[in-house]
XYZ file of C-alpha atoms in Angstrom:
287
model
C 0.000 0.000 0.000
C 1.507 3.249 -1.129
C 0.794 6.563 0.391
C 1.094 9.695 -1.679
C 2.465 12.674 0.094
C 1.530 16.020 -1.338
C 3.931 18.864 -0.829
C 2.168 22.162 -0.500
C 3.918 24.971 -2.344
C 5.641 27.409 -0.018
C 3.838 30.622 0.636
C 5.100 33.498 -1.354
C 6.748 36.231 0.650
C 7.581 34.023 3.637
C 7.218 35.286 7.186
C 6.636 38.942 7.765
C 9.755 40.894 8.544
C 10.031 43.389 11.340
C 11.641 45.957 9.066
C 10.465 46.849 5.565
C 12.249 45.714 2.421
C 15.827 46.340 1.398
C 15.149 49.161 -1.029
C 13.061 51.159 1.428
C 15.494 50.754 4.330
C 18.454 51.546 2.058
C 16.704 54.711 0.919
C 16.082 55.817 4.492
C 19.693 55.011 5.394
C 21.139 57.053 2.537
C 18.784 59.942 3.259
C 19.711 59.935 6.953
C 23.450 59.856 6.184
C 23.036 62.649 3.639
C 21.196 64.903 6.100
C 23.424 64.178 9.096
C 26.856 63.725 7.485
C 27.154 64.519 3.789
C 25.296 67.839 3.622
C 27.190 69.450 6.570
C 30.526 68.278 5.160
C 29.558 69.523 1.721
C 28.707 72.922 3.207
C 32.125 72.937 4.871
C 33.885 72.251 1.585
C 31.689 74.730 -0.286
C 32.513 77.539 2.143
C 36.207 76.747 1.905
C 36.037 76.846 -1.897
C 35.312 80.592 -1.724
C 38.996 81.089 -0.860
C 41.701 81.209 -3.464
C 44.545 78.719 -3.145
C 46.887 81.358 -1.728
C 44.278 82.471 0.817
C 43.601 78.871 1.807
C 47.301 78.078 2.168
C 47.977 81.182 4.235
C 45.010 80.391 6.500
C 46.019 76.806 7.230
C 49.799 77.297 7.472
C 49.973 80.362 9.708
C 52.533 79.783 12.511
C 49.847 79.940 15.180
C 47.697 77.398 13.331
C 50.638 75.044 12.761
C 51.469 75.166 16.467
C 47.867 74.230 17.256
C 48.084 71.268 14.843
C 51.185 69.982 16.596
C 49.572 70.258 20.006
C 46.188 68.833 19.001
C 47.394 65.814 17.055
C 50.464 65.212 19.206
C 48.557 65.334 22.490
C 45.759 63.191 21.016
C 48.264 60.572 19.875
C 50.033 60.463 23.250
C 46.732 60.278 25.138
C 45.427 57.471 22.902
C 48.633 55.452 23.347
C 48.493 55.879 27.136
C 44.857 54.813 27.114
C 45.697 51.680 25.131
C 48.048 50.543 27.912
C 46.014 51.535 30.946
C 42.676 50.830 29.285
C 43.810 47.256 28.687
C 44.956 47.040 32.306
C 41.599 48.309 33.614
C 39.645 45.971 31.342
C 41.822 43.025 32.421
C 41.226 43.716 36.115
C 37.468 44.111 35.618
C 37.204 40.851 33.658
C 39.672 38.537 35.358
C 39.406 39.485 39.045
C 36.724 39.723 41.695
C 37.084 42.349 44.406
C 34.874 44.491 46.668
C 32.940 47.315 45.005
C 33.768 45.946 41.571
C 30.459 47.161 40.127
C 31.138 50.673 41.407
C 34.574 50.686 39.774
C 33.023 49.361 36.572
C 30.455 52.156 36.611
C 33.118 54.802 37.241
C 34.732 53.893 33.914
C 31.704 55.384 32.155
C 31.860 58.627 34.152
C 33.619 60.603 31.370
C 30.726 59.649 29.075
C 28.100 61.089 31.415
C 30.051 64.013 32.830
C 29.768 67.286 30.860
C 33.133 68.069 29.334
C 33.167 71.575 30.819
C 32.703 70.097 34.293
C 35.586 67.701 33.649
C 37.807 70.584 32.533
C 37.000 72.705 35.580
C 37.561 69.737 37.912
C 40.935 68.894 36.371
C 42.002 72.538 36.491
C 41.044 72.872 40.153
C 42.930 69.670 40.913
C 46.087 70.315 38.885
C 46.462 74.113 39.154
C 49.317 75.571 41.158
C 47.078 75.922 44.216
C 45.197 72.657 43.667
C 45.340 69.499 45.747
C 47.779 67.782 43.387
C 49.115 70.732 41.425
C 50.736 72.398 44.426
C 53.016 69.388 44.908
C 53.769 69.115 41.192
C 54.666 72.800 41.125
C 56.998 72.299 44.096
C 58.760 69.495 42.204
C 59.105 71.683 39.109
C 56.461 69.768 37.141
C 53.716 72.247 36.254
C 50.741 70.615 34.511
C 47.881 73.090 34.378
C 48.022 75.640 31.530
C 50.700 73.556 29.819
C 50.623 70.945 27.026
C 50.846 68.255 29.728
C 47.486 69.406 31.061
C 45.987 68.945 27.599
C 47.289 65.370 27.482
C 45.824 64.559 30.911
C 42.420 65.946 29.908
C 42.434 63.874 26.725
C 43.419 60.754 28.664
C 40.463 61.341 30.974
C 37.890 61.579 28.190
C 39.373 58.766 26.069
C 39.876 55.976 28.614
C 36.306 54.554 28.447
C 36.582 53.967 24.699
C 39.463 51.535 25.118
C 38.042 49.802 28.198
C 34.587 49.245 26.739
C 36.025 48.007 23.444
C 38.484 45.515 24.925
C 36.355 44.328 27.864
C 33.834 42.173 25.916
C 36.642 40.604 23.862
C 38.444 39.560 27.032
C 35.206 38.155 28.423
C 34.760 35.983 25.323
C 38.395 34.855 25.185
C 38.931 31.112 25.487
C 40.792 30.435 28.714
C 41.485 26.886 27.543
C 44.083 28.258 25.125
C 45.857 30.004 27.991
C 45.782 26.824 30.062
C 47.140 24.822 27.137
C 49.984 27.296 26.676
C 50.808 27.041 30.367
C 50.801 23.253 30.207
C 53.228 23.399 27.270
C 55.657 25.393 29.405
C 54.943 28.945 28.278
C 55.609 31.703 30.762
C 52.961 34.273 31.636
C 54.591 36.827 29.366
C 54.765 34.370 26.463
C 51.120 33.406 27.001
C 50.064 37.027 26.930
C 52.145 37.985 23.892
C 51.452 34.896 21.756
C 47.950 33.847 22.832
C 46.032 36.722 24.396
C 47.419 39.761 22.581
C 46.726 38.530 19.008
C 43.083 37.881 19.887
C 42.508 41.317 21.417
C 44.711 43.336 19.039
C 41.819 44.330 16.698
C 39.811 45.528 19.695
C 42.829 47.469 20.981
C 43.255 49.153 17.603
C 39.547 49.992 17.545
C 39.730 51.485 21.027
C 42.827 53.442 20.036
C 41.090 54.819 16.944
C 38.004 55.842 18.900
C 40.026 57.483 21.677
C 42.223 59.263 19.149
C 39.289 60.545 17.107
C 37.497 61.703 20.247
C 40.578 63.542 21.476
C 41.132 65.412 18.212
C 37.761 67.123 18.404
C 37.688 67.659 22.174
C 37.062 71.215 23.310
C 35.180 71.523 26.608
C 37.477 69.570 28.917
C 40.655 71.014 27.363
C 39.802 74.689 27.116
C 40.049 75.321 30.868
C 43.224 73.415 31.657
C 45.137 74.364 28.488
C 45.595 78.023 29.348
C 45.087 78.871 25.652
C 48.465 80.536 25.240
C 49.257 81.089 21.535
C 52.085 78.910 20.186
C 52.199 76.958 23.471
C 48.896 75.514 24.672
C 46.333 76.554 22.075
C 44.372 73.708 20.462
C 43.022 73.752 16.913
C 39.309 73.763 17.894
C 40.009 77.000 19.782
C 41.595 78.461 16.634
C 38.405 77.622 14.745
C 36.213 79.172 17.445
C 38.364 82.307 17.426
C 38.028 82.697 13.663
C 34.271 82.266 13.904
C 34.070 84.953 16.577
C 35.982 87.236 14.199
C 33.477 86.393 11.426
C 36.236 84.741 9.406
C 33.998 81.862 8.368
C 36.069 80.873 5.351
C 39.264 80.755 7.415
C 37.547 78.692 10.096
C 36.236 76.179 7.568
C 39.686 75.992 5.922
C 41.294 74.919 9.203
C 38.397 72.541 9.827
C 38.904 70.944 6.401
C 42.565 70.290 7.190
C 41.612 68.610 10.467
C 38.941 66.599 8.666
C 41.343 65.353 5.989
C 44.099 64.441 8.448
C 41.669 62.674 10.772
C 40.109 60.781 7.865
C 43.501 59.609 6.581
C 44.584 58.483 10.049
C 41.365 56.560 10.567
C 41.785 54.877 7.176
C 45.280 53.803 8.199
C 44.001 52.419 11.497
C 41.175 50.547 9.745
C 43.702 49.073 7.319
C 45.789 47.912 10.271
C 42.691 46.324 11.801
C 41.926 44.469 8.567
C 45.527 43.278 8.345
C 45.434 42.113 11.951
C 42.225 40.141 11.355
C 43.707 38.426 8.294
C 46.903 37.686 10.176
C 45.143 36.116 13.166
C 42.276 34.547 11.210
C 39.679 36.470 13.227
C 36.268 37.071 11.593
C 35.805 40.431 9.929
């Protein structure tokens, strides 16, 4: 006795999706990016195009502007590198150890996210100034921080630390401890285990955290403006140069300096993304 089994044709369209179709969502995405990103950047380039090449070059290569570039990008680079080291250390402690008030310490990492940047700048200035709790001892040792480039670096470290911690922390949580145990059983030292087993797996996350901290530091204004002292050629950051030109109604000059910062930041981020892609291919991590 044979039994015939009839296969009903599948329903056209399948299950209903939460979001609408690809074309509609892609259209909304492109429109949103155009309104939020492309149109403002286009306006920036359009305003800069009103300058002749000589006017543009003179605006972006003035000695005061060049000094601000060196301070802004140099301090941002130093702060991001410091945050890579200590951000990894903080993330490691939060993931691998249990200690009293751990949740409070974990929450404090996000404080720079929630704290207004102006409040952070005032707090750091009050702490590190010559009459501050810490600054008075630094001044006595001949290490002034407030109103110096060092104060700019400290402010940028403060606002950039959470980016590295929150990027590396979930990667460490998902790391396979069996690989570390296997390396230990094969006779590897702790340093060898870290360099050859742990570091390759978290390197893309470290580079991502570095890129985010670096990009955040380049455009920082509120927390830096108070502690920098804003002395021309010494502790004046590029965002302050732009604000000063806007207050003088030099809109074209302000946009010219902003375009230079935009191009340099974009190139640096492309380099960092290329390093991330290379690291993923080298370690075999998923893209």
